[in-house]
Amino acid sequence: MLRICSSGVTRWFSIIMSDYTSRIMDQVRAKNGHETEFLQAVQEVLATISPVLAAQPKYEANAILERIVEPERVITFRVPWMDDKGNYQVNRGYRVEFNSAIGPYKGGLRFHPSVNLGILKFLGFEQVFKNSLTTLAMGGGKGGADFDPKGKSDNEVMRFCQSFMSELQRHIGPDTDVPAGDIGVGGREIGYMFGQYKRLRNEFTGVLTGKARNWGGSLIRPEATGYGTVYFAQNMLATKGEDFVGKVCTVSGSGNVAQYTVEKLNELGAKPVTLSDSAGFIHDPAGIDAEKLAWVMDLKNVRRGRISEYAKQFPGATFYAGQRPWGITCDCAFPSATQNEINGAEATTLIKNGCGLVAEGANMPTDLEGIDVYLESKILYGPAKAANAGGVATSGLEMAQNSQRLNWTREEVDAKLKSIMKNIHDNAQSHAREYSADSKGDYTNYVAGSNMAGFVKVADSMIDQGLV
Ligand code: NDP
Ligand code: 2IT
């Protein structure tokens, strides 16, 4: 039996790794040593699922861990395109098809200069368990490119998307692999990629989600990740008999997830006070109300400007260059920008300042030391793969509508999203109660609960389908 002690983490979850999980973690490290984000994501899962592995020896007997940490298929390809000056440019494109035990590969595309195989493998691995939690039939995948859409013209983005899809179209399809958006990929990029797929394949199908309403998109999909994260947090608060009224909330990022997190927080009577981007954060002690949010949406989605401009527009707000918002006193925090944006010291500061809830809109925004701090402090902590699953769940609802050639109303989709988020919450809670020794009284370790709940469904399906 081994205690987890890599990357400076000594007390993490106070859970002991079993011989089986330690052996697999060692193998994953040996094979993927340079993929630090992937190792981090695997460690977080393996450190929590020993109780179900011990209760069900069939998982080890069927080599489930050995198989579940290895993507079914990894595709990398050259993406050549021409910029507005006529220069040739080349980027690297990827699709990681991680696991199809419970449905077609499903997961977003990220366009960001930091994209590499390790980051996409971490995201694909997370997606497998997240999609399992949604209750819908979706396997896990992720893709993208090291392309930076920032500062590019619409025509450059279009040419890049067309070139990217010219290769990706060979590997995807509505029953095979259904990509969507992520960082740097929103409605504009999905539109250009859908157009190219349709042209090359001569098919109008639900091959991508996050489409515009006029050509097969679902109402509420743009809002779904942010709304879903707040719904998940609402469910956590309800376990303490609390709601959002009057709660001061810090939010990071200023893209899709952050914007709709702020919108829903305002609707529920909370006061969101921060937003950020890679250059720094703004703090508006008076609150980022609906009117200010409309200005932010125009700034980010139409004018494609920087969040620092908020402080020039709204007196009373301050821009802190090069900093993250976790030093601002708050009741609840919603990291919604990117991975590893909260470290152990920042998590400690949050809690010292009275933060009692963290709900992760971004994927893996807290590092392992930070998670350790949340769990030791026993705050309400909604980990990414549970808290932000509303986005991909609503993608699943978009796929269902496309298959039926029907559109559901806003109210119908929102009601389904709410019910899925409650289901994810309750499923994580019941798995934590059954298997995680620290989940007693009104405390739930949602990390352990959601990892185990997500794992069991995929693992059982893999056993049913034999050695593939
Ligand atoms: P967007 O591209 O719309 O927004 C991303 C935001 O995060 C921007 O404000 C961006 O700032 C900031 N950001 C990105 N990279 C960094 C970085 N390295 N350091 C600091 N800030 C950064 O993406 P989304 O809102 O869609 O995604 C945000 C997070 O949510 C990601 O972790 C994504 O994986 C996750 N997620 C998204 C879902 C979706 O449906 N879209 C679903 C589930 C999770 P800047 O403009 O300066 O780059
Ligand atoms: O991380 C995620 O869950 C997403 N980027 C959304 C994926 C999707 O297929 O909607």
CSV table of C-alpha atoms in Angstrom, one decimal, residues 180-367:
chain,number,residue,atom,x,y,z
A,180,ALA,CA,-18.0,20.9,-30.0
A,181,GLY,CA,-16.4,24.2,-28.7
A,182,ASP,CA,-13.9,24.8,-25.9
A,183,ILE,CA,-11.4,27.6,-25.4
A,184,GLY,CA,-11.0,29.6,-28.6
A,185,VAL,CA,-13.8,27.7,-30.4
A,186,GLY,CA,-17.3,29.3,-30.2
A,187,GLY,CA,-20.2,29.8,-32.6
A,188,ARG,CA,-18.1,31.4,-35.3
A,189,GLU,CA,-15.6,28.6,-35.5
A,190,ILE,CA,-18.3,25.9,-35.3
A,191,GLY,CA,-20.1,27.5,-38.2
A,192,TYR,CA,-17.0,27.5,-40.4
A,193,MET,CA,-16.2,23.9,-39.5
A,194,PHE,CA,-19.8,22.8,-40.1
A,195,GLY,CA,-19.9,24.5,-43.5
A,196,GLN,CA,-16.7,22.7,-44.6
A,197,TYR,CA,-17.8,19.3,-43.3
A,198,LYS,CA,-21.1,19.7,-45.1
A,199,ARG,CA,-19.4,20.7,-48.3
A,200,LEU,CA,-16.9,17.8,-48.3
A,201,ARG,CA,-19.3,15.1,-47.1
A,202,ASN,CA,-22.5,16.3,-48.8
A,203,GLU,CA,-24.4,15.5,-45.5
A,204,PHE,CA,-26.4,17.8,-43.2
A,205,THR,CA,-26.0,16.0,-39.9
A,206,GLY,CA,-25.5,16.7,-36.3
A,207,VAL,CA,-21.7,16.2,-36.6
A,208,LEU,CA,-20.9,19.1,-34.4
A,209,THR,CA,-22.7,20.7,-31.4
A,210,GLY,CA,-22.8,24.3,-30.4
A,211,LYS,CA,-24.4,25.1,-33.8
A,212,ALA,CA,-26.4,28.2,-34.3
A,213,ARG,CA,-30.2,27.9,-33.8
A,214,ASN,CA,-31.0,28.4,-37.5
A,215,TRP,CA,-29.0,25.3,-38.6
A,216,GLY,CA,-29.6,22.7,-36.0
A,217,GLY,CA,-28.3,24.3,-32.7
A,218,SER,CA,-30.1,23.8,-29.4
A,219,LEU,CA,-31.5,26.6,-27.4
A,220,ILE,CA,-29.6,27.0,-24.1
A,221,ARG,CA,-26.4,25.3,-25.4
A,222,PRO,CA,-24.4,28.6,-25.3
A,223,GLU,CA,-25.6,29.2,-21.7
A,224,ALA,CA,-25.4,25.6,-20.6
A,225,THR,CA,-21.9,25.2,-19.0
A,226,GLY,CA,-22.2,28.4,-17.0
A,227,TYR,CA,-25.9,27.8,-16.0
A,228,GLY,CA,-25.1,24.2,-15.2
A,229,THR,CA,-22.2,25.1,-13.0
A,230,VAL,CA,-24.4,27.4,-11.0
A,231,TYR,CA,-27.2,24.8,-10.8
A,232,PHE,CA,-24.7,22.3,-9.5
A,233,ALA,CA,-23.6,24.9,-6.9
A,234,GLN,CA,-27.2,25.5,-6.0
A,235,ASN,CA,-27.6,21.8,-5.3
A,236,MET,CA,-24.5,21.8,-3.0
A,237,LEU,CA,-25.8,24.9,-1.1
A,238,ALA,CA,-29.2,23.2,-0.7
A,239,THR,CA,-27.5,20.5,1.4
A,240,LYS,CA,-26.8,23.2,3.9
A,241,GLY,CA,-30.2,24.8,3.6
A,242,GLU,CA,-28.7,27.8,1.8
A,243,ASP,CA,-29.2,29.7,-1.4
A,244,PHE,CA,-27.4,32.4,-3.5
A,245,VAL,CA,-29.2,35.5,-2.3
A,246,GLY,CA,-26.6,38.1,-1.3
A,247,LYS,CA,-23.6,35.9,-1.8
A,248,VAL,CA,-20.5,37.6,-3.2
A,249,CYS,CA,-19.0,35.5,-6.0
A,250,THR,CA,-15.6,35.7,-7.7
A,251,VAL,CA,-15.5,34.4,-11.3
A,252,SER,CA,-12.4,34.0,-13.5
A,253,GLY,CA,-12.3,34.0,-17.3
A,254,SER,CA,-14.6,36.2,-19.4
A,255,GLY,CA,-15.5,33.8,-22.2
A,256,ASN,CA,-18.4,31.6,-22.7
A,257,VAL,CA,-18.5,29.8,-19.4
A,258,ALA,CA,-17.7,32.9,-17.3
A,259,GLN,CA,-20.4,35.1,-19.0
A,260,TYR,CA,-23.2,32.7,-18.4
A,261,THR,CA,-22.1,31.9,-14.9
A,262,VAL,CA,-22.4,35.6,-14.1
A,263,GLU,CA,-25.8,35.8,-15.9
A,264,LYS,CA,-27.2,33.0,-13.8
A,265,LEU,CA,-25.7,34.2,-10.5
A,266,ASN,CA,-27.3,37.6,-11.1
A,267,GLU,CA,-30.7,35.9,-11.7
A,268,LEU,CA,-30.4,34.0,-8.4
A,269,GLY,CA,-29.6,37.1,-6.4
A,270,ALA,CA,-25.9,36.7,-6.0
A,271,LYS,CA,-23.3,39.4,-6.6
A,272,PRO,CA,-20.6,38.5,-9.1
A,273,VAL,CA,-17.6,40.9,-8.6
A,274,THR,CA,-14.8,39.7,-10.8
A,275,LEU,CA,-13.9,38.6,-14.3
A,276,SER,CA,-10.5,37.9,-15.9
A,277,ASP,CA,-8.5,37.0,-19.0
A,278,SER,CA,-4.9,36.0,-19.5
A,279,ALA,CA,-3.8,39.6,-18.9
A,280,GLY,CA,-5.3,40.1,-15.5
A,281,PHE,CA,-8.6,40.5,-13.6
A,282,ILE,CA,-11.2,43.2,-12.9
A,283,HIS,CA,-12.8,43.7,-9.6
A,284,ASP,CA,-16.1,45.6,-9.4
A,285,PRO,CA,-17.3,45.7,-5.8
A,286,ALA,CA,-20.7,47.1,-6.9
A,287,GLY,CA,-21.3,43.9,-8.8
A,288,ILE,CA,-21.3,43.0,-12.5
A,289,ASP,CA,-25.0,43.3,-13.0
A,290,ALA,CA,-27.0,42.4,-16.1
A,291,GLU,CA,-26.4,45.7,-17.9
A,292,LYS,CA,-22.6,45.5,-17.3
A,293,LEU,CA,-22.6,41.9,-18.4
A,294,ALA,CA,-24.3,42.9,-21.7
A,295,TRP,CA,-21.4,45.3,-22.3
A,296,VAL,CA,-18.9,42.5,-21.5
A,297,MET,CA,-20.6,40.2,-23.9
A,298,ASP,CA,-20.4,42.8,-26.7
A,299,LEU,CA,-16.7,43.5,-25.8
A,300,LYS,CA,-15.7,39.8,-25.8
A,301,ASN,CA,-17.9,38.2,-28.4
A,302,VAL,CA,-18.4,41.0,-31.0
A,303,ARG,CA,-15.5,43.5,-30.6
A,304,ARG,CA,-13.1,40.7,-29.3
A,305,GLY,CA,-11.5,43.1,-26.8
A,306,ARG,CA,-9.7,42.7,-23.5
A,307,ILE,CA,-11.3,42.6,-20.0
A,308,SER,CA,-9.0,45.5,-18.8
A,309,GLU,CA,-11.3,47.8,-20.8
A,310,TYR,CA,-14.1,47.1,-18.2
A,311,ALA,CA,-12.3,49.3,-15.7
A,312,LYS,CA,-12.2,52.2,-18.1
A,313,GLN,CA,-15.9,51.8,-18.8
A,314,PHE,CA,-17.2,51.4,-15.3
A,315,PRO,CA,-15.8,53.7,-12.6
A,316,GLY,CA,-15.4,51.9,-9.3
A,317,ALA,CA,-14.0,48.9,-11.0
A,318,THR,CA,-10.2,48.2,-10.9
A,319,PHE,CA,-8.0,46.2,-13.3
A,320,TYR,CA,-5.2,44.1,-11.7
A,321,ALA,CA,-2.7,43.4,-14.4
A,322,GLY,CA,-1.1,39.9,-14.4
A,323,GLN,CA,-3.1,38.7,-11.3
A,324,ARG,CA,-5.8,36.2,-10.6
A,325,PRO,CA,-9.0,37.1,-8.6
A,326,TRP,CA,-8.5,34.6,-5.7
A,327,GLY,CA,-7.3,37.2,-3.2
A,328,ILE,CA,-10.7,39.0,-3.4
A,329,THR,CA,-13.0,38.2,-0.4
A,330,CYS,CA,-16.0,36.1,-1.5
A,331,ASP,CA,-18.5,33.6,-0.4
A,332,CYS,CA,-18.3,31.5,-3.5
A,333,ALA,CA,-15.7,31.1,-6.3
A,334,PHE,CA,-16.3,30.0,-9.9
A,335,PRO,CA,-13.0,29.4,-11.7
A,336,SER,CA,-14.0,29.5,-15.4
A,337,ALA,CA,-10.9,30.2,-17.4
A,338,THR,CA,-8.4,27.3,-17.7
A,339,GLN,CA,-6.5,24.5,-16.0
A,340,ASN,CA,-4.3,25.0,-12.9
A,341,GLU,CA,-5.5,28.6,-12.3
A,342,ILE,CA,-5.8,28.0,-8.5
A,343,ASN,CA,-2.8,26.6,-6.6
A,344,GLY,CA,-2.5,25.5,-3.0
A,345,ALA,CA,-1.6,29.0,-1.7
A,346,GLU,CA,-4.5,30.6,-3.6
A,347,ALA,CA,-6.9,27.9,-2.3
A,348,THR,CA,-5.7,28.7,1.2
A,349,THR,CA,-6.3,32.4,0.7
A,350,LEU,CA,-9.8,31.8,-0.6
A,351,ILE,CA,-10.7,29.8,2.5
A,352,LYS,CA,-9.0,32.1,4.9
A,353,ASN,CA,-11.1,35.0,3.4
A,354,GLY,CA,-14.3,33.0,4.1
A,355,CYS,CA,-15.0,31.3,0.8
A,356,GLY,CA,-17.3,28.3,1.5
A,357,LEU,CA,-18.0,27.0,-2.0
A,358,VAL,CA,-15.9,26.4,-5.1
A,359,ALA,CA,-17.7,25.2,-8.3
A,360,GLU,CA,-15.4,24.6,-11.3
A,361,GLY,CA,-16.7,25.8,-14.7
A,362,ALA,CA,-13.2,25.3,-16.2
A,363,ASN,CA,-11.6,21.9,-16.6
A,364,MET,CA,-9.1,21.0,-13.8
A,365,PRO,CA,-8.7,24.7,-12.7
A,366,THR,CA,-7.4,23.7,-9.3
A,367,ASP,CA,-4.1,21.9,-8.9
